[in-house]
Tab-separated table of C-alpha atoms in Angstrom:
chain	number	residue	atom	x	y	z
A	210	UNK	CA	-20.856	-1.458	-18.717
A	211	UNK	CA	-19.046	1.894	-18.586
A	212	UNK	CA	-22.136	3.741	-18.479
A	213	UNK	CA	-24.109	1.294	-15.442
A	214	UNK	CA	-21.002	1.769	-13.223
A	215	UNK	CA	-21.702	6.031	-14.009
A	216	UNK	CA	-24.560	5.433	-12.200
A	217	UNK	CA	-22.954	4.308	-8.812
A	218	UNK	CA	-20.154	6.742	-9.062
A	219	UNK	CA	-20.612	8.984	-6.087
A	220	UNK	CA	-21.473	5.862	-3.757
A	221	UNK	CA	-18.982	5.632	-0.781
A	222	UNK	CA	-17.280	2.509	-0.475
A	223	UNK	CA	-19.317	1.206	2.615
A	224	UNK	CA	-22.242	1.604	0.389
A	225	UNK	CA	-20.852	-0.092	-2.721
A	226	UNK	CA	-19.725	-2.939	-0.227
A	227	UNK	CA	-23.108	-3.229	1.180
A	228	UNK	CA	-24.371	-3.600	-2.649
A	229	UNK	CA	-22.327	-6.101	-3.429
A	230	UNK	CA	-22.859	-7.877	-0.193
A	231	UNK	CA	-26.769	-7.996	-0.958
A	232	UNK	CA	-25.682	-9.539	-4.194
A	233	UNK	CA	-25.147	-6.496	-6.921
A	234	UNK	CA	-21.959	-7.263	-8.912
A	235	UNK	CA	-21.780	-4.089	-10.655
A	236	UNK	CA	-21.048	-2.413	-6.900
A	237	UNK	CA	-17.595	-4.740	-6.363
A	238	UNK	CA	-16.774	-4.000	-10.557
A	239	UNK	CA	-16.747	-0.283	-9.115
A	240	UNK	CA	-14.931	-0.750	-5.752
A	241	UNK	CA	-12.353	-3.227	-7.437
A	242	UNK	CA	-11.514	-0.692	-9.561
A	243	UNK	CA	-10.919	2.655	-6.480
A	244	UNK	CA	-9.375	-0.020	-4.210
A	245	UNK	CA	-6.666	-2.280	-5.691
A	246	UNK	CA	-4.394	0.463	-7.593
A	247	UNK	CA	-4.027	1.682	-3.870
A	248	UNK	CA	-4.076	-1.681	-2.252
A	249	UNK	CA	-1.526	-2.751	-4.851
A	250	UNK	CA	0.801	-0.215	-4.641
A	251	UNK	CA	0.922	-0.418	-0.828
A	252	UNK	CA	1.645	-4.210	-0.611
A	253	UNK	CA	4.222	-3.406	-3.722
A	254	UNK	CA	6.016	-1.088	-1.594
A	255	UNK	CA	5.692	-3.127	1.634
A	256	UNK	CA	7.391	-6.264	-0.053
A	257	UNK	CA	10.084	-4.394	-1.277
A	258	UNK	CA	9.046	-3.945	-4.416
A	259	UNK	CA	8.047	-7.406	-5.238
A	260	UNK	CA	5.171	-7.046	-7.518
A	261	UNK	CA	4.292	-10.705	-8.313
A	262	UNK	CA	3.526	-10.896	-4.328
A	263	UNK	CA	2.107	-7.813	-4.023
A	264	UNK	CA	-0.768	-8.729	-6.343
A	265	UNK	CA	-1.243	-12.053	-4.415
A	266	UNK	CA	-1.196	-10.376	-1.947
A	267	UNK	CA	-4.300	-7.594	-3.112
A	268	UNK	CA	-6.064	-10.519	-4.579
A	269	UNK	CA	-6.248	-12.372	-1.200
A	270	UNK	CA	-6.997	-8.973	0.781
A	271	UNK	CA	-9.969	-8.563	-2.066
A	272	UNK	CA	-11.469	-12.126	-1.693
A	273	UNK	CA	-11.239	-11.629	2.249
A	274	UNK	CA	-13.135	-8.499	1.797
A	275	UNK	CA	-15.731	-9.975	-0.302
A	276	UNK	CA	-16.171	-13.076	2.046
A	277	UNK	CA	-17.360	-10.473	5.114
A	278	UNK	CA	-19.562	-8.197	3.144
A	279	UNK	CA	-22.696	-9.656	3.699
A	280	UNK	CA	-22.264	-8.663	6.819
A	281	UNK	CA	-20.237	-5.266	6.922
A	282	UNK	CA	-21.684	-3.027	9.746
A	283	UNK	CA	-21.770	0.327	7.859
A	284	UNK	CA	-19.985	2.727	10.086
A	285	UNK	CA	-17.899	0.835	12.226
A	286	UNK	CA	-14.509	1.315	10.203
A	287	UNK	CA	-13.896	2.696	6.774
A	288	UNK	CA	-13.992	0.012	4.245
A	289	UNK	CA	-10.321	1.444	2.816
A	290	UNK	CA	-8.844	1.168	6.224
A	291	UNK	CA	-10.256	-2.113	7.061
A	292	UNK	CA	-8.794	-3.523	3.472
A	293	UNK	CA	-4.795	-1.437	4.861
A	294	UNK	CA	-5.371	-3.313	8.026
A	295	UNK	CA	-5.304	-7.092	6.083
A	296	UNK	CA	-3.155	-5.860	3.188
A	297	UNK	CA	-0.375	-4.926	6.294
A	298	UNK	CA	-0.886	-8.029	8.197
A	299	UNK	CA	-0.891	-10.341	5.405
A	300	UNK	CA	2.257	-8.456	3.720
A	301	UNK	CA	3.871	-8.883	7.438
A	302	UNK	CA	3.210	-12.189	7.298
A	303	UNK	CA	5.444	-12.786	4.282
A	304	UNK	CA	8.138	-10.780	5.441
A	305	UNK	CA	8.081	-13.199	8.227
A	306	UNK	CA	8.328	-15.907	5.885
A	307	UNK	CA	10.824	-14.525	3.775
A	308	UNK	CA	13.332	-14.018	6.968
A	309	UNK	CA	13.746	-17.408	7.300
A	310	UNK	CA	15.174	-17.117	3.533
A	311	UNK	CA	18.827	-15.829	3.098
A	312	UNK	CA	17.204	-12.447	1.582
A	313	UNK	CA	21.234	-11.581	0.016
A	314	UNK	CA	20.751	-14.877	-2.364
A	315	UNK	CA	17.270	-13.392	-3.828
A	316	UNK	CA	17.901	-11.339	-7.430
A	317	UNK	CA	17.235	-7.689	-7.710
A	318	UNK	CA	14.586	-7.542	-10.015
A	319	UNK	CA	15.565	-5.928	-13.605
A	320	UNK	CA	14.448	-2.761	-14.531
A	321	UNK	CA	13.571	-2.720	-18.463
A	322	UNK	CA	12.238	0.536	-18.662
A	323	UNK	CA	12.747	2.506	-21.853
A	324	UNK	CA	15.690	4.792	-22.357
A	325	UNK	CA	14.191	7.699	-22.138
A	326	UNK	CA	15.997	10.126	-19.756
A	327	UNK	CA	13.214	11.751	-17.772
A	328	UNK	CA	11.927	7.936	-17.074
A	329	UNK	CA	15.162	7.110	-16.105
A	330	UNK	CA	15.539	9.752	-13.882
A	331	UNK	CA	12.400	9.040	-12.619
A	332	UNK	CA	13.636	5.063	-11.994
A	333	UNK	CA	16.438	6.082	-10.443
A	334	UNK	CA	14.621	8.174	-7.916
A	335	UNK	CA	11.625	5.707	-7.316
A	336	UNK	CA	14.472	3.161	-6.861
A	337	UNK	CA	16.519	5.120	-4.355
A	338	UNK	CA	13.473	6.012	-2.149
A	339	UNK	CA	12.381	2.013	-2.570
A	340	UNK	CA	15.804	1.249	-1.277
A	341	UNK	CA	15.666	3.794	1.586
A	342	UNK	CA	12.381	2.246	2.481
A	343	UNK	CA	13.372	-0.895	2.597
A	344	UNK	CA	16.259	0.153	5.013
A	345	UNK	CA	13.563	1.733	7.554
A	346	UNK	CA	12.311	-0.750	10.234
A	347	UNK	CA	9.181	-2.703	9.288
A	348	UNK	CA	6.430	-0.440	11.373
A	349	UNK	CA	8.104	2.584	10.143
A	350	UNK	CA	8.060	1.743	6.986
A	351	UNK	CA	4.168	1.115	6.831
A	352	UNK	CA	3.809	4.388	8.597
A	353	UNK	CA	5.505	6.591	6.174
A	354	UNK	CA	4.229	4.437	3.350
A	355	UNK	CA	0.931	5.041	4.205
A	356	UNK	CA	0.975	8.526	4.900
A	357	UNK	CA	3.586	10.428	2.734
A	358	UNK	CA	2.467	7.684	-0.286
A	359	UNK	CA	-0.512	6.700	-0.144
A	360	UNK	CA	-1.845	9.516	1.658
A	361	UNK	CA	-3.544	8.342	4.813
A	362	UNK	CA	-4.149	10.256	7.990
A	363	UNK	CA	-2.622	9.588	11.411
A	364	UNK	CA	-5.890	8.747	12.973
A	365	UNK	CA	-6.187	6.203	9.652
A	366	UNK	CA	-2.777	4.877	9.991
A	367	UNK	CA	-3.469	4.481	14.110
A	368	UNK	CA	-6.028	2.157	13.033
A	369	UNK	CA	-4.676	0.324	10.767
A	370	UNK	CA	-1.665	-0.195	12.568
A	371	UNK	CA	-3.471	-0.720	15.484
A	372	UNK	CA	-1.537	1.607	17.675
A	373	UNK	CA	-2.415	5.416	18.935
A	374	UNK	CA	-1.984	8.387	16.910
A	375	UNK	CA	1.325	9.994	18.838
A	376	UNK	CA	2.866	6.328	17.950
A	377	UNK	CA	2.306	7.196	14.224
A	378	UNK	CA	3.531	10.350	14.363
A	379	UNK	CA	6.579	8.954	16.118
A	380	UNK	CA	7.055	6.802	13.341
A	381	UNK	CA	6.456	8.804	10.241
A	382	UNK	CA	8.706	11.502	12.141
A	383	UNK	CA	11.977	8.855	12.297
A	384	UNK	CA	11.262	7.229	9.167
A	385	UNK	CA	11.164	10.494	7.321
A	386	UNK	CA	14.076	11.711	9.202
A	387	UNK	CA	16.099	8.446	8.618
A	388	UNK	CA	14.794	8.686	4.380
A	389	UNK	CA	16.590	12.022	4.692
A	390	UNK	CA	19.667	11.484	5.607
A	391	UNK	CA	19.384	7.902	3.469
A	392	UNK	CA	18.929	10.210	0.607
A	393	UNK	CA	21.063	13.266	1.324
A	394	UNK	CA	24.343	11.974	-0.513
A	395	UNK	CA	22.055	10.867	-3.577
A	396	UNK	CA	20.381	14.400	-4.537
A	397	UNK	CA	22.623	15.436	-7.434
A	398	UNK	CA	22.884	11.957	-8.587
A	399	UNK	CA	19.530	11.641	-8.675
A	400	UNK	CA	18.565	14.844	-10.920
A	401	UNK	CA	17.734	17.278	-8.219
A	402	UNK	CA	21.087	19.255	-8.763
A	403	UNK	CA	23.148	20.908	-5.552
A	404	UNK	CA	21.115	22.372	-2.403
């Protein structure tokens, strides 16, 4: 199987969708495979860190972008932008949800990492910028998420967020001036020794 999906390799994603929407399985094997680490570990970061969701959440995002390709219009929108778009309203939707829930009476989720120092260091830090996240405003959040993590461009994250690119870089600018000074107190305790 290894060796069929070779051969689609350097096929952009609006091609493999297009593929897959005129029936060729192998082309969604291959975009399943580049989309849903990233889709993933967007949602993951989104819900707070809530794993369990965010992989509903990547599975429903999938199966609505399987339903449309049949009739994906190559060149309208990226395919990985289009899949942000749904993976941010969906993961909003939740978060709705979940503020109806007294959020304090939900468990921290446990950490059973091995002991090893360097991953624990590494915990520790992932945690601490997870926790600053969380502490950003929703639309901030997604903004610096998407661009200092997963590595999107303003004009991407303008259209997935649906807003204009000087409102993105309004965001990522506050939210990464906000994760700062969230973080400012922590950077000895967190391995990175004094300034």
């Amino acid at each position: 199987m290894e060796m069929a999906l070779d051969a689609y390799a350097g096929a952009s994603d609006d091609t493999l969708l297009v593929l897959y929407g005129n029936g060729d399985p192998m082309a969604a094997e291959l975009l399943t495979r580049r989309l849903v680490p990233r889709v993933l570990g967007y949602a993951t970061r989104l819900l707070g860190g809530d794993r369990a969701e965010a992989e509903d959440v990547a599975q429903e995002a999938m199966l609505r972008l399987w339903k449309i390709a049949p009739d994906w219009r190559t060149g309208e929108a990226k395919v990985s932008t289009w899949l942000f778009r749904v993976v941010s309203n969906l993961c909003t939707d939740r978060l709705r949800k979940r503020r109806t829930v007294d959020i304090d009476a939900i468990e921290e989720p446990q950490d059973d990492a091995p002991g090893a120092v360097d991953r624990m260091i590494q915990s520790d830090r992932a945690a601490a910028l997870q926790q600053a996240l969380n502490a950003l405003p929703e639309r901030q959040r997604m903004a610096v998420t998407l661009r200092h993590i997963e590595g999107a461009t303003n004009p991407e994250i303008a259209e997935i967020m649906e807003i204009s690119t000087e409102a993105v870089e309004s965001l990522t600018a506050r939210g990464k001036k906000a994760l700062a000074v969230a973080l400012a107190g922590r950077r000895e305790e967190l391995g990175y020794g004094k300034d």
